Tab-separated table of N, CA and C in Angstrom:
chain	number	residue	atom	x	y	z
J	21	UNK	N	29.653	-26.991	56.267
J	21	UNK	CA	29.531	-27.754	55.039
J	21	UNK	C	30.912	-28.182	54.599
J	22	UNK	N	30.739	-29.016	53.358
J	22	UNK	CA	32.291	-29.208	52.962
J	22	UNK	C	33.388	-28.691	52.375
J	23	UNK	N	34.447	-28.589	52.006
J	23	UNK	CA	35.274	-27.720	51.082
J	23	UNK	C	35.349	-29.323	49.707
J	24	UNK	N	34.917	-29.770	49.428
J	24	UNK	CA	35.140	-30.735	48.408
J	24	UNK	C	34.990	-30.713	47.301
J	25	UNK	N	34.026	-29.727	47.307
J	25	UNK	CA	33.165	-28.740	45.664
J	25	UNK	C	31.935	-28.669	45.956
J	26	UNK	N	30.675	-28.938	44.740
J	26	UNK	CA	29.117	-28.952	45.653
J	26	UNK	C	28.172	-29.486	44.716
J	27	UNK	N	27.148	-29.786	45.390
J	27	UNK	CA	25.937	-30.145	44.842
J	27	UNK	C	25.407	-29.148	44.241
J	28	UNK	N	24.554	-29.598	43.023
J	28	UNK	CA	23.923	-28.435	42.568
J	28	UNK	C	23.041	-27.799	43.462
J	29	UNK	N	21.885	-27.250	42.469
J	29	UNK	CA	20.840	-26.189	43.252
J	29	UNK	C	20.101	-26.390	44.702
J	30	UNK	N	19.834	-25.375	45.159
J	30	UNK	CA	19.321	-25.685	46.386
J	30	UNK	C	18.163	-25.464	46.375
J	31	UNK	N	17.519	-25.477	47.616
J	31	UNK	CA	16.014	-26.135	48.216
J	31	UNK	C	15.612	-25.397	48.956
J	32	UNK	N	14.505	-25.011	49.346
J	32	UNK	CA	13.888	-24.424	49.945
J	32	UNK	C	13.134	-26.038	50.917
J	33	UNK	N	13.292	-26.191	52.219
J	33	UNK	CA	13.044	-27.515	52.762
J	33	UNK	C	11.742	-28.049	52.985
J	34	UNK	N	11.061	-29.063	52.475
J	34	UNK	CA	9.856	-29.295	52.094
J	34	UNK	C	9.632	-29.870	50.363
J	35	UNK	N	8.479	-30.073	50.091
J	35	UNK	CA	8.274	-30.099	48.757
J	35	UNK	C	7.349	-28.639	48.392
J	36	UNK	N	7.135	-28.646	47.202
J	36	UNK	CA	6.169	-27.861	46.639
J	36	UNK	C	7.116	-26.802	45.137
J	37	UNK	N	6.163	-25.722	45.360
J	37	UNK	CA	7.087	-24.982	43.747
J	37	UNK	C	6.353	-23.417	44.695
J	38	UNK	N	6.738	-22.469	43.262
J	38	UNK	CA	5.739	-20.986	43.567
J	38	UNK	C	4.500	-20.770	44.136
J	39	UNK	N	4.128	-21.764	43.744
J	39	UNK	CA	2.223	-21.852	43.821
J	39	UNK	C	2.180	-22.562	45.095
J	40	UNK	N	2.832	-22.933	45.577
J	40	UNK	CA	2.760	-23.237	47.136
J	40	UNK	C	2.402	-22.256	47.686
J	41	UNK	N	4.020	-21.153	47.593
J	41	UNK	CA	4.355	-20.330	48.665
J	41	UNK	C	2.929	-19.197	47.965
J	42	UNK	N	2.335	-19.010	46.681
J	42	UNK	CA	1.517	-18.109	46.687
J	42	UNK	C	0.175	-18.684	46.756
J	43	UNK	N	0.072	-19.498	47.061
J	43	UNK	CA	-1.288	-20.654	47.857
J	43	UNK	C	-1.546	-20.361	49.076
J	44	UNK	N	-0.657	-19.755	50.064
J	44	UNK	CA	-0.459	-19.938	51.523
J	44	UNK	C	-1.222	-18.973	51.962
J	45	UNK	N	-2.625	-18.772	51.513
J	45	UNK	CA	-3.782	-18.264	52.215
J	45	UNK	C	-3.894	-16.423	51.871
J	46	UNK	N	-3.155	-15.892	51.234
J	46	UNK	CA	-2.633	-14.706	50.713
J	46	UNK	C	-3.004	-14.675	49.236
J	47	UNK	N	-4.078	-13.678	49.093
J	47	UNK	CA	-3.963	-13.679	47.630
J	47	UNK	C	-3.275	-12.605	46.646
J	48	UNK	N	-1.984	-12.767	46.041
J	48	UNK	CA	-0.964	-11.994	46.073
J	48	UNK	C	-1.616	-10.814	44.258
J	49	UNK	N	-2.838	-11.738	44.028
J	49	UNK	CA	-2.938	-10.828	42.484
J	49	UNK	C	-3.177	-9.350	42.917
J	50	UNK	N	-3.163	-8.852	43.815
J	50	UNK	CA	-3.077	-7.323	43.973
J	50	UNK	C	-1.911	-6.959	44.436
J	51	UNK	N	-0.562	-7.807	44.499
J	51	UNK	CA	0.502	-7.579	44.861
J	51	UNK	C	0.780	-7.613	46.532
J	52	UNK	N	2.245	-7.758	46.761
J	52	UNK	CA	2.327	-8.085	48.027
J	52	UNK	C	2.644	-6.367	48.343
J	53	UNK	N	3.027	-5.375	47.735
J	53	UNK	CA	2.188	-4.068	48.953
J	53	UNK	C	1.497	-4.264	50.075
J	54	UNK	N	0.254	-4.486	49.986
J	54	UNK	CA	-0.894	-4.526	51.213
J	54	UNK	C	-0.504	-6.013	51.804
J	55	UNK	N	0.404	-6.525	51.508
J	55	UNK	CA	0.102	-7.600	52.476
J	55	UNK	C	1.067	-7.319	53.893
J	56	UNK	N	1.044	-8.147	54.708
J	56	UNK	CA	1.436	-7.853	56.460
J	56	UNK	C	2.596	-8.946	56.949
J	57	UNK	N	3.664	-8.031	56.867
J	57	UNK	CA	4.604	-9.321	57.406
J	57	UNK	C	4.530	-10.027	58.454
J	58	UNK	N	3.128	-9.364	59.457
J	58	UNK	CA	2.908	-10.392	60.884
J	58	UNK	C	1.706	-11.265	60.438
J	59	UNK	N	0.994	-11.300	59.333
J	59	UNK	CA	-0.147	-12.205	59.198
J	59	UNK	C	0.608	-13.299	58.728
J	60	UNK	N	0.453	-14.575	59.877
J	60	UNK	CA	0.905	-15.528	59.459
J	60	UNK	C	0.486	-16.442	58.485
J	61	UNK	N	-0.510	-15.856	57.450
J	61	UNK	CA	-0.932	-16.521	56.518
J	61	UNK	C	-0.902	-16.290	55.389
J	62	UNK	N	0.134	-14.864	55.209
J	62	UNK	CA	0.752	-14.232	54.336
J	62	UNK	C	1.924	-15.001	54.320
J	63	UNK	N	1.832	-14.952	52.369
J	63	UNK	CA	3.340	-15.847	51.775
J	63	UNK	C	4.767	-14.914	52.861
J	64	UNK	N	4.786	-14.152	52.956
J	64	UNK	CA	5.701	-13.408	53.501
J	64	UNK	C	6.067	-13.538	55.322
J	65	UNK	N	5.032	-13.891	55.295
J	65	UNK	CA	5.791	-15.065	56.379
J	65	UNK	C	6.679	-16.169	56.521
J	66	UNK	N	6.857	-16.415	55.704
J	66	UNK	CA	7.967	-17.587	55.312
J	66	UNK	C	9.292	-16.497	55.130
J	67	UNK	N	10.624	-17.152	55.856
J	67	UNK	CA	11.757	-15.886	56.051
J	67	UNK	C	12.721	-16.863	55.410
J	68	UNK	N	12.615	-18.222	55.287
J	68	UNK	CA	13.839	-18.845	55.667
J	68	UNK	C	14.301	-19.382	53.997
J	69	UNK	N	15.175	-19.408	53.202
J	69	UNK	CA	14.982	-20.176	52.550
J	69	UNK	C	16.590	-21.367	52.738
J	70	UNK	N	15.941	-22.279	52.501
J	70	UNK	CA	17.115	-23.580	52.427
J	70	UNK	C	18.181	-23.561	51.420
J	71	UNK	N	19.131	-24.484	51.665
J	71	UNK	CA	20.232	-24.930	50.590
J	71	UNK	C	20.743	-26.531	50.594
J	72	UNK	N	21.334	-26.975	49.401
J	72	UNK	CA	21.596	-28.040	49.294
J	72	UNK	C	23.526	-28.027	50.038
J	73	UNK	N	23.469	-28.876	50.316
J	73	UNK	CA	24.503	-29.323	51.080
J	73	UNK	C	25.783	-28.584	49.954
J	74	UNK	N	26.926	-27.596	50.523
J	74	UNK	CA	27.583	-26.498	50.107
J	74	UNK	C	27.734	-26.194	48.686
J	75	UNK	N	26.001	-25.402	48.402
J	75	UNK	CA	25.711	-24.904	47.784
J	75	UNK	C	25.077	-23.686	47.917
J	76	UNK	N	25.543	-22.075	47.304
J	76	UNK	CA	24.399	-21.584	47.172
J	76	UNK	C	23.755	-20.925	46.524
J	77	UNK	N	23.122	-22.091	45.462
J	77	UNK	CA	22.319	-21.675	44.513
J	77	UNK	C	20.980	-21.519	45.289
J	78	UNK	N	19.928	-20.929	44.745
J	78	UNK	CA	18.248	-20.937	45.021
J	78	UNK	C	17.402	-21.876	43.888
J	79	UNK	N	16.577	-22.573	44.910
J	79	UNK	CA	15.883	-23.436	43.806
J	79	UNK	C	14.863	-22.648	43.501
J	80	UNK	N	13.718	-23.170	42.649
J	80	UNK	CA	12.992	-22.392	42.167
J	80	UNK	C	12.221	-22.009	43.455
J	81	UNK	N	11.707	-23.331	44.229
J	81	UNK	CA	10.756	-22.123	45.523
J	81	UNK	C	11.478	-20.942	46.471
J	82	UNK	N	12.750	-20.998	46.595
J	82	UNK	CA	13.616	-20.071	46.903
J	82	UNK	C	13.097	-18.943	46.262
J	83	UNK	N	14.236	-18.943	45.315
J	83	UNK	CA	14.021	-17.794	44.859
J	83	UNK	C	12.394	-17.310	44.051
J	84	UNK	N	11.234	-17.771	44.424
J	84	UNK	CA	9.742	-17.255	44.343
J	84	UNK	C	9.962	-16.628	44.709
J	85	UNK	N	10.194	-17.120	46.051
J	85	UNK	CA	10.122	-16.532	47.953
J	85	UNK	C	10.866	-15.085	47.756
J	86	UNK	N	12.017	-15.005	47.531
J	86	UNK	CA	12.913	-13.867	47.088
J	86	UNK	C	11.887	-13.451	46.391
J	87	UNK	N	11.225	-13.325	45.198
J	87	UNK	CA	10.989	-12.582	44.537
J	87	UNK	C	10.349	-11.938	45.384
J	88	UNK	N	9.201	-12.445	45.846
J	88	UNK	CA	7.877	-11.810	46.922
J	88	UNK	C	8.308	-11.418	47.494
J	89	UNK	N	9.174	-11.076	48.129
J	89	UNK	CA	10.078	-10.354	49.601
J	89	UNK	C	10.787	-9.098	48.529
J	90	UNK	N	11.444	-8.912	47.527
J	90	UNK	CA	12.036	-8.210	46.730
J	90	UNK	C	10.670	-7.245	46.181
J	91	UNK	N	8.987	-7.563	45.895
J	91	UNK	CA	8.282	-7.236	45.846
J	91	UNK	C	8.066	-6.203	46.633
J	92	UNK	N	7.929	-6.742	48.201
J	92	UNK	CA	7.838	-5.861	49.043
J	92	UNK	C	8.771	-5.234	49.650
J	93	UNK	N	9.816	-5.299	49.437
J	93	UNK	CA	10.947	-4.320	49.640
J	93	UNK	C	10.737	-2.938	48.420
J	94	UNK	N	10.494	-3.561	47.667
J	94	UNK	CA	10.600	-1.934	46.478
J	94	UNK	C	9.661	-1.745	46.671
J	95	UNK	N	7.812	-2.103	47.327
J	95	UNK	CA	6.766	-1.321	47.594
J	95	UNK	C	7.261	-0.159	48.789
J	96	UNK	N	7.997	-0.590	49.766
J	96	UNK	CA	8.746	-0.056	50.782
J	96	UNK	C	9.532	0.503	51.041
J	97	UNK	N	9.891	1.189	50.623
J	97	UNK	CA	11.385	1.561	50.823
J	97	UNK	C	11.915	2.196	51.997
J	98	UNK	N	11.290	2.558	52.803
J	98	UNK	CA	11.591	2.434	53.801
J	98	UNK	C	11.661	1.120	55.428
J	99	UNK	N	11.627	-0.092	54.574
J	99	UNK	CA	12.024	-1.162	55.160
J	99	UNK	C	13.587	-1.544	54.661
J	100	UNK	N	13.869	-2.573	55.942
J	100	UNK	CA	15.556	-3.185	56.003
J	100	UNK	C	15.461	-4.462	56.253
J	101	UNK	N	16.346	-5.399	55.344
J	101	UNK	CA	16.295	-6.419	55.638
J	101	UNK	C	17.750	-7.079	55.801
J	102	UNK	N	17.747	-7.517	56.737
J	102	UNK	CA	19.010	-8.688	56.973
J	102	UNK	C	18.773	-9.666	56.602
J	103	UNK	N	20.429	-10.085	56.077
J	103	UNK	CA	20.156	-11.506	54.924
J	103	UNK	C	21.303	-12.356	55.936
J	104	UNK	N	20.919	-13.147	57.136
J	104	UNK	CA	21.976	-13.924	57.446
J	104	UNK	C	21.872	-15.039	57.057
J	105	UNK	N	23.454	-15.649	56.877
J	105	UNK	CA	23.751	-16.358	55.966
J	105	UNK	C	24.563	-17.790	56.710
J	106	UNK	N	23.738	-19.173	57.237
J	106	UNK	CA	24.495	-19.905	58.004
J	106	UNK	C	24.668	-21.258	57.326
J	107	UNK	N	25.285	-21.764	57.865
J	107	UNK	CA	25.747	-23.389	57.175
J	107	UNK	C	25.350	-24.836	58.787
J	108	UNK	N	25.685	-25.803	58.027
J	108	UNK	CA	25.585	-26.679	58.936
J	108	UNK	C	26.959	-26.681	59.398
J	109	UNK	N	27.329	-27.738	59.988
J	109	UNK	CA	28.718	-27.765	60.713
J	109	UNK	C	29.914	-28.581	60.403
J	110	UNK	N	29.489	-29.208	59.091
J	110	UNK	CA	30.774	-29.441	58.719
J	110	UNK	C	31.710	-28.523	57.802
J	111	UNK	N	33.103	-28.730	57.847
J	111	UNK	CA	33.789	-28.035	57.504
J	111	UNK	C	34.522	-26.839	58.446
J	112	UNK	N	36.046	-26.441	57.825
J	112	UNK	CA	35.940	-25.824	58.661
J	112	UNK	C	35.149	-23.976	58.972
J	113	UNK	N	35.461	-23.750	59.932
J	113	UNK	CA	35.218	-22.533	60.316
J	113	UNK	C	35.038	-21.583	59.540
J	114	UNK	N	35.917	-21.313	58.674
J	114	UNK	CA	36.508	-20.095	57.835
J	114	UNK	C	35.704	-20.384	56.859
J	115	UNK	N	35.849	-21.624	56.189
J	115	UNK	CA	35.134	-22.139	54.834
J	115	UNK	C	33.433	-21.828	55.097
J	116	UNK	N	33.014	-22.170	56.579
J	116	UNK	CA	31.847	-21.911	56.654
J	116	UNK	C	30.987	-20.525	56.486
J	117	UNK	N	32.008	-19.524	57.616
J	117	UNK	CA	31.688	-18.168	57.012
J	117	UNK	C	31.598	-17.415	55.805
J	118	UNK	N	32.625	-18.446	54.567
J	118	UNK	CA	32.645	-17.698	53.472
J	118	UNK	C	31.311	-17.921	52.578
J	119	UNK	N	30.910	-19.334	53.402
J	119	UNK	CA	30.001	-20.202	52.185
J	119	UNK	C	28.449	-19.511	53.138
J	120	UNK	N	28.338	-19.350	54.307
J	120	UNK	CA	27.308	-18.387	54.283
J	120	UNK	C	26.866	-17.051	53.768
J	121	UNK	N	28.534	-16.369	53.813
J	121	UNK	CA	28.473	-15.457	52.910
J	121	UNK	C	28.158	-15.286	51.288
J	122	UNK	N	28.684	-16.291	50.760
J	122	UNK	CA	27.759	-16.732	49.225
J	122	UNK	C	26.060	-16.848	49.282
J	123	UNK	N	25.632	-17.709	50.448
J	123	UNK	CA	24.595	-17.654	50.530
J	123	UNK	C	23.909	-16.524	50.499
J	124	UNK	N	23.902	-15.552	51.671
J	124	UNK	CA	23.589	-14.572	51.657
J	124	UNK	C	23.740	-13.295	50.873
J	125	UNK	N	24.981	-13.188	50.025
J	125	UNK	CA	24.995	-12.556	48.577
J	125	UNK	C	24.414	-13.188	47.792
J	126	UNK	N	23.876	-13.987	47.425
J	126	UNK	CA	23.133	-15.055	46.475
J	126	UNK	C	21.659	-13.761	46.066
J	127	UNK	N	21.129	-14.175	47.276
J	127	UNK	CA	19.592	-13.125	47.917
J	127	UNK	C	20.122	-11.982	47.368
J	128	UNK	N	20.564	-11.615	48.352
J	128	UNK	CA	20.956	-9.942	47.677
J	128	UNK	C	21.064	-9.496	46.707
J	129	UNK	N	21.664	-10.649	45.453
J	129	UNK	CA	22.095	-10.192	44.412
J	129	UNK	C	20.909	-10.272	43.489
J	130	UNK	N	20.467	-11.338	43.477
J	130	UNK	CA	18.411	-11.349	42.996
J	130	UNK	C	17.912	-10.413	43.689
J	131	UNK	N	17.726	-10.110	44.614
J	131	UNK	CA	16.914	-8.971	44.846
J	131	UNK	C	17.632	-7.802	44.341
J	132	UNK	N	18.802	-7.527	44.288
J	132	UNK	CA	19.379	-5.904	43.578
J	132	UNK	C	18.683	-5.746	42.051
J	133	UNK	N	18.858	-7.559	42.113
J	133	UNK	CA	18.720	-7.276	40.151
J	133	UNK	C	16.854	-7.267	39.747
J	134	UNK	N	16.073	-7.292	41.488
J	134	UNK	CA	14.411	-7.038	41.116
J	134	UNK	C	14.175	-5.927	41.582
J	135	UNK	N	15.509	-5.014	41.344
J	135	UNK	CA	15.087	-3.377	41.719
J	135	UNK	C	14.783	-2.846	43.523
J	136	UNK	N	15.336	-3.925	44.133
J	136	UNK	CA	15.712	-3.161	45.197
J	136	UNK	C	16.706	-2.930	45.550
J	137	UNK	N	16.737	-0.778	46.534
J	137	UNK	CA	17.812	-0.599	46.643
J	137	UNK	C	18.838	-1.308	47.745
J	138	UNK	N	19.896	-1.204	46.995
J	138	UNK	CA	20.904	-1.996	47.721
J	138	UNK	C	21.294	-1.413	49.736
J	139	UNK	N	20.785	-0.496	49.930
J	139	UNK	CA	20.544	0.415	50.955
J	139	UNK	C	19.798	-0.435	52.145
J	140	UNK	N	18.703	-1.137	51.355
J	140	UNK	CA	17.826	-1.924	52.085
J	140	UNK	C	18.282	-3.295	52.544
J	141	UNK	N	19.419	-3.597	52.179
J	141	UNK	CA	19.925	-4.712	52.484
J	141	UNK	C	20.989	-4.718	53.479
J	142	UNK	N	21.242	-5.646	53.893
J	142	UNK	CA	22.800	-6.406	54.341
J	142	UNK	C	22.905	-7.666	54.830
J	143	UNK	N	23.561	-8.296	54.307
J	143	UNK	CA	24.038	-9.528	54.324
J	143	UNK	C	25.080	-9.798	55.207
J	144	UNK	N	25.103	-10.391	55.922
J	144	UNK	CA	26.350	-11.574	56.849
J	144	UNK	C	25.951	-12.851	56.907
J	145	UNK	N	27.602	-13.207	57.619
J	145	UNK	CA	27.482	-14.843	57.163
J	145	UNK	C	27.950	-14.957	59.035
J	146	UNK	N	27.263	-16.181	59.971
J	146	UNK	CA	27.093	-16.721	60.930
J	146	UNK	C	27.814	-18.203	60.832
J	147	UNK	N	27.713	-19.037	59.305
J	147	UNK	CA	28.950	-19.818	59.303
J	147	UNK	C	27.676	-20.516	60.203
J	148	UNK	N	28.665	-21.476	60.540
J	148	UNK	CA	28.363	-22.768	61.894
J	148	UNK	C	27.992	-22.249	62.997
J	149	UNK	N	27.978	-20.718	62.728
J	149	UNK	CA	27.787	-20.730	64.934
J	149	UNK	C	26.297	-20.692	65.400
J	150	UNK	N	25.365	-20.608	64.413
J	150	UNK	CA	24.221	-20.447	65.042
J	150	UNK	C	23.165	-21.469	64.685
J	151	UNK	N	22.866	-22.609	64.770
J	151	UNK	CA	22.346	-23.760	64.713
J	151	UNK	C	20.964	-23.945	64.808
J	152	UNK	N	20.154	-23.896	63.935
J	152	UNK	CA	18.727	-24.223	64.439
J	152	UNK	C	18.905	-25.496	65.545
J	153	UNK	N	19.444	-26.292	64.740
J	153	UNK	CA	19.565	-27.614	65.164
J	153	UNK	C	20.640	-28.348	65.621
J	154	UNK	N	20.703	-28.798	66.890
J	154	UNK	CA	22.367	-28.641	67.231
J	154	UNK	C	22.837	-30.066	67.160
J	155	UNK	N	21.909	-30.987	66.227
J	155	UNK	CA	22.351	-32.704	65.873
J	155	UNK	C	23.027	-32.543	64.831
J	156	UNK	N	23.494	-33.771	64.927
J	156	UNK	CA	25.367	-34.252	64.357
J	156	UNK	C	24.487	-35.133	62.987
J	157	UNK	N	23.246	-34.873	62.217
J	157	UNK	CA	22.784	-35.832	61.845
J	157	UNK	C	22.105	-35.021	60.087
J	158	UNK	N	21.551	-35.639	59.304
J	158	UNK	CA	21.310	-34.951	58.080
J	158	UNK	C	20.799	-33.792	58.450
J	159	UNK	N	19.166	-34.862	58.916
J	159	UNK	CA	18.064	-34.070	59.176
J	159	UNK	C	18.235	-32.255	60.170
J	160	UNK	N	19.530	-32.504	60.712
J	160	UNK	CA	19.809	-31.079	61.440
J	160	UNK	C	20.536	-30.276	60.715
J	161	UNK	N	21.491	-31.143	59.884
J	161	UNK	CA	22.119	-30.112	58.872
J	161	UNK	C	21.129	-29.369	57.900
J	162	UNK	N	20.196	-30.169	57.625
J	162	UNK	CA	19.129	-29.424	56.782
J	162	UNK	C	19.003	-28.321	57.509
J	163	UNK	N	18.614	-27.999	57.994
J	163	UNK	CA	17.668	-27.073	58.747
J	163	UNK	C	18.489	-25.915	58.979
J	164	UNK	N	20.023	-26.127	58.891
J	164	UNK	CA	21.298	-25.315	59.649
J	164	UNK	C	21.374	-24.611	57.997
J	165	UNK	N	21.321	-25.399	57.064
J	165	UNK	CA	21.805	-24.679	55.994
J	165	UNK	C	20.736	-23.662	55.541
J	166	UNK	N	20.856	-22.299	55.783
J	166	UNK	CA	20.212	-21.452	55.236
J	166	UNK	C	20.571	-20.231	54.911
J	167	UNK	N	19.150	-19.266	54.720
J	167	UNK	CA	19.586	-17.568	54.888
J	167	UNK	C	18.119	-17.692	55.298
J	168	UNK	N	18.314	-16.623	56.402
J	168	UNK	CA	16.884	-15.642	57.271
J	168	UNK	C	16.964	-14.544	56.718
J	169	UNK	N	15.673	-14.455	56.898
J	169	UNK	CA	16.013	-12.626	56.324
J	169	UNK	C	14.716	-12.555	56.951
J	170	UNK	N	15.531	-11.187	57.882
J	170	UNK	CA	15.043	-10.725	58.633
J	170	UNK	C	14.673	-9.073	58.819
J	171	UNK	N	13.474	-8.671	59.131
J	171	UNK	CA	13.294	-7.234	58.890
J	171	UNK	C	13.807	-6.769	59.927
J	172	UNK	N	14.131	-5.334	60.183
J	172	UNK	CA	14.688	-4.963	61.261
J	172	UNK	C	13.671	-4.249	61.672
J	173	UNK	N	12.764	-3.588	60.924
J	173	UNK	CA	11.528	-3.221	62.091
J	173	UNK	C	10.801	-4.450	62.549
J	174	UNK	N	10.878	-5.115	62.266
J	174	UNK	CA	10.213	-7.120	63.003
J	174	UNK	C	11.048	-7.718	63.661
J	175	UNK	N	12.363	-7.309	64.383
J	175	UNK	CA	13.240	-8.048	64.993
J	175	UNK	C	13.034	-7.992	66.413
């Protein structure tokens, strides 16, 4: 991304709001406890959330998404989640790792503050090196700018 300053809030990529991600075939009014991080029709299937070009704020479907994942982290506590934290490819190197690293403290820091322990987490930043998408073009930078979060018993 750039070092120039930034766009505001970020995106989760797609349209929609909360009621999307708690639309997605999961009915969450008994809480996401019982739900299954391999049923792909559980909101909690969704890992990825987006950002606006070097930014990292969470837009509102973001941070839903966080919430529901922060849900089931404090039903759990004996789950771990990795928060990696990557950018598209502009900019340099260094700037990139730091600004994934914002990203990925971003998460963390909403989820510490929805009562999960900080134990359950860790965050790194991947920067530019790991590319969904390896085009020189918007549409790939979209896709590059994110955080995964990833369980480590699901890896």
């Amino acid at each position: 991304d750039d070092t120039t300053g930034g766009a505001g809030g970020a995106g989760t990529r797609g349209s929609g709001d909360a009621a999307q991600i708690e639309g997605q075939g999961a009915d969450i009014s008994g809480g996401v406890s019982s739900m299954s991080l391999e049923d792909p029709a559980s909101p909690l299937s969704k890992r990825v959330i987006y950002f606006d070009y070097n930014s990292s704020a969470l837009s509102d479907e973001g941070r839903a998404l966080v919430e529901l994942h922060a849900q089931y982290l404090t039903a759990h506590p004996e789950s771990k989640l990795v928060l990696e934290g990557h950018t598209d490819e502009r900019g340099s190197r260094e700037y990139n790792i730091a600004l994934g690293e914002r990203r990925a403290g971003a998460v963390q820091k909403i989820m510490q503050l929805l009562g999960v322990d900080a134990a359950q987490l860790q965050a790194i930043s991947f920067g530019e090196e790991r590319p969904v998408d390896p085009g020189h073009v918007e549409d790939a930078w979209q896709v590059n700018r994110r955080v995964e979060l990833l369980y480590t018993e699901h890896r």
